[in-house]
PDB file of C-alpha atoms in Angstrom:
ATOM      1  CA  UNK A   1     -21.868   7.174  -4.272  1.00  0.00           C
ATOM      2  CA  UNK A   2     -22.997   3.567  -4.341  1.00  0.00           C
ATOM      3  CA  UNK A   3     -20.878   0.598  -3.293  1.00  0.00           C
ATOM      4  CA  UNK A   4     -19.899  -0.321  -6.862  1.00  0.00           C
ATOM      5  CA  UNK A   5     -18.551   3.152  -7.577  1.00  0.00           C
ATOM      6  CA  UNK A   6     -16.774   3.242  -4.234  1.00  0.00           C
ATOM      7  CA  UNK A   7     -15.116  -0.085  -5.036  1.00  0.00           C
ATOM      8  CA  UNK A   8     -13.966   1.276  -8.400  1.00  0.00           C
ATOM      9  CA  UNK A   9     -12.347   4.267  -6.671  1.00  0.00           C
ATOM     10  CA  UNK A  10     -10.635   1.990  -4.142  1.00  0.00           C
ATOM     11  CA  UNK A  11      -9.451  -0.332  -6.919  1.00  0.00           C
ATOM     12  CA  UNK A  12      -8.053   2.612  -8.868  1.00  0.00           C
ATOM     13  CA  UNK A  13      -6.218   3.837  -5.773  1.00  0.00           C
ATOM     14  CA  UNK A  14      -4.663   0.426  -5.113  1.00  0.00           C
ATOM     15  CA  UNK A  15      -3.646   0.060  -8.757  1.00  0.00           C
ATOM     16  CA  UNK A  16      -2.028   3.496  -8.810  1.00  0.00           C
ATOM     17  CA  UNK A  17      -0.171   2.736  -5.576  1.00  0.00           C
ATOM     18  CA  UNK A  18       1.097  -0.390  -7.334  1.00  0.00           C
ATOM     19  CA  UNK A  19       2.508   1.816 -10.111  1.00  0.00           C
ATOM     20  CA  UNK A  20       0.043   0.664 -12.774  1.00  0.00           C
ATOM     21  CA  UNK A  21      -0.244   3.307 -15.532  1.00  0.00           C
ATOM     22  CA  UNK A  22      -3.319   5.569 -15.460  1.00  0.00           C
ATOM     23  CA  UNK A  23      -4.428   4.356 -18.906  1.00  0.00           C
ATOM     24  CA  UNK A  24      -4.599   0.757 -17.670  1.00  0.00           C
ATOM     25  CA  UNK A  25      -6.434   1.844 -14.531  1.00  0.00           C
ATOM     26  CA  UNK A  26      -8.996   3.617 -16.706  1.00  0.00           C
ATOM     27  CA  UNK A  27      -9.422   0.547 -18.889  1.00  0.00           C
ATOM     28  CA  UNK A  28      -9.904  -1.776 -15.896  1.00  0.00           C
ATOM     29  CA  UNK A  29     -12.163   0.474 -13.786  1.00  0.00           C
ATOM     30  CA  UNK A  30     -14.093   2.424 -16.402  1.00  0.00           C
ATOM     31  CA  UNK A  31     -13.518   5.649 -14.453  1.00  0.00           C
ATOM     32  CA  UNK A  32     -13.003   8.948 -16.260  1.00  0.00           C
ATOM     33  CA  UNK A  33      -9.355   9.917 -16.809  1.00  0.00           C
ATOM     34  CA  UNK A  34      -9.832  13.199 -14.899  1.00  0.00           C
ATOM     35  CA  UNK A  35     -10.974  11.221 -11.842  1.00  0.00           C
ATOM     36  CA  UNK A  36      -7.996   8.881 -12.157  1.00  0.00           C
ATOM     37  CA  UNK A  37      -5.591  11.825 -12.433  1.00  0.00           C
ATOM     38  CA  UNK A  38      -7.100  13.313  -9.262  1.00  0.00           C
ATOM     39  CA  UNK A  39      -6.643  10.002  -7.412  1.00  0.00           C
ATOM     40  CA  UNK A  40      -3.108   9.775  -8.807  1.00  0.00           C
ATOM     41  CA  UNK A  41      -2.284  13.206  -7.353  1.00  0.00           C
ATOM     42  CA  UNK A  42      -3.600  12.103  -3.954  1.00  0.00           C
ATOM     43  CA  UNK A  43      -1.595   8.859  -4.069  1.00  0.00           C
ATOM     44  CA  UNK A  44       1.660  10.399  -5.365  1.00  0.00           C
ATOM     45  CA  UNK A  45       3.051  11.435  -1.946  1.00  0.00           C
ATOM     46  CA  UNK A  46       2.452   7.924  -0.572  1.00  0.00           C
ATOM     47  CA  UNK A  47       4.223   6.309  -3.525  1.00  0.00           C
ATOM     48  CA  UNK A  48       7.117   8.787  -3.230  1.00  0.00           C
ATOM     49  CA  UNK A  49       7.486   8.080   0.491  1.00  0.00           C
ATOM     50  CA  UNK A  50       7.462   4.336  -0.149  1.00  0.00           C
ATOM     51  CA  UNK A  51      10.287   4.725  -2.671  1.00  0.00           C
ATOM     52  CA  UNK A  52      12.340   6.718  -0.147  1.00  0.00           C
ATOM     53  CA  UNK A  53      11.936   4.033   2.539  1.00  0.00           C
ATOM     54  CA  UNK A  54      12.597   1.117   0.190  1.00  0.00           C
ATOM     55  CA  UNK A  55      15.753  -0.765   1.081  1.00  0.00           C
ATOM     56  CA  UNK A  56      16.337   0.905   4.459  1.00  0.00           C
ATOM     57  CA  UNK A  57      16.813  -1.192   7.565  1.00  0.00           C
ATOM     58  CA  UNK A  58      15.929  -0.478  11.200  1.00  0.00           C
ATOM     59  CA  UNK A  59      19.332   1.091  11.961  1.00  0.00           C
ATOM     60  CA  UNK A  60      19.090   3.537   9.073  1.00  0.00           C
ATOM     61  CA  UNK A  61      15.589   4.494  10.212  1.00  0.00           C
ATOM     62  CA  UNK A  62      16.831   4.853  13.818  1.00  0.00           C
ATOM     63  CA  UNK A  63      13.938   2.870  15.295  1.00  0.00           C
ATOM     64  CA  UNK A  64      16.044   0.629  17.526  1.00  0.00           C
ATOM     65  CA  UNK A  65      15.834  -3.109  17.859  1.00  0.00           C
ATOM     66  CA  UNK A  66      13.075  -5.094  16.189  1.00  0.00           C
ATOM     67  CA  UNK A  67      11.996  -8.400  17.677  1.00  0.00           C
ATOM     68  CA  UNK A  68      10.911 -11.184  15.365  1.00  0.00           C
ATOM     69  CA  UNK A  69       8.859 -14.204  16.363  1.00  0.00           C
ATOM     70  CA  UNK A  70      10.359 -17.099  14.421  1.00  0.00           C
ATOM     71  CA  UNK A  71       7.882 -19.515  15.951  1.00  0.00           C
ATOM     72  CA  UNK A  72       4.663 -17.778  14.946  1.00  0.00           C
ATOM     73  CA  UNK A  73       2.703 -21.026  14.759  1.00  0.00           C
ATOM     74  CA  UNK A  74       4.439 -22.815  17.631  1.00  0.00           C
ATOM     75  CA  UNK A  75       2.306 -22.051  20.694  1.00  0.00           C
ATOM     76  CA  UNK A  76       4.419 -24.388  22.865  1.00  0.00           C
ATOM     77  CA  UNK A  77       7.491 -22.175  22.331  1.00  0.00           C
ATOM     78  CA  UNK A  78       5.492 -19.043  23.241  1.00  0.00           C
ATOM     79  CA  UNK A  79       3.865 -20.309  26.454  1.00  0.00           C
ATOM     80  CA  UNK A  80       6.528 -18.767  28.730  1.00  0.00           C
ATOM     81  CA  UNK A  81       6.032 -15.284  27.326  1.00  0.00           C
TER      82      UNK A  81
END
């Protein structure tokens, strides 16, 4: 598989993860529909899991406290840490 074909497969995978219909993916990538359907089957569990996790917060996921750095670009505020 050359780099161009590999890029088409990766593009198709990203498009399918983004919920773009298989027909549009075929039109944009030029890949055979059977190949796209195979990629779609591989991607389906990831898309399903993403839907399940959508809208949940850290307490519902039971992952404890999450720390956020509100001063990501302010090095002066981070010097003590």
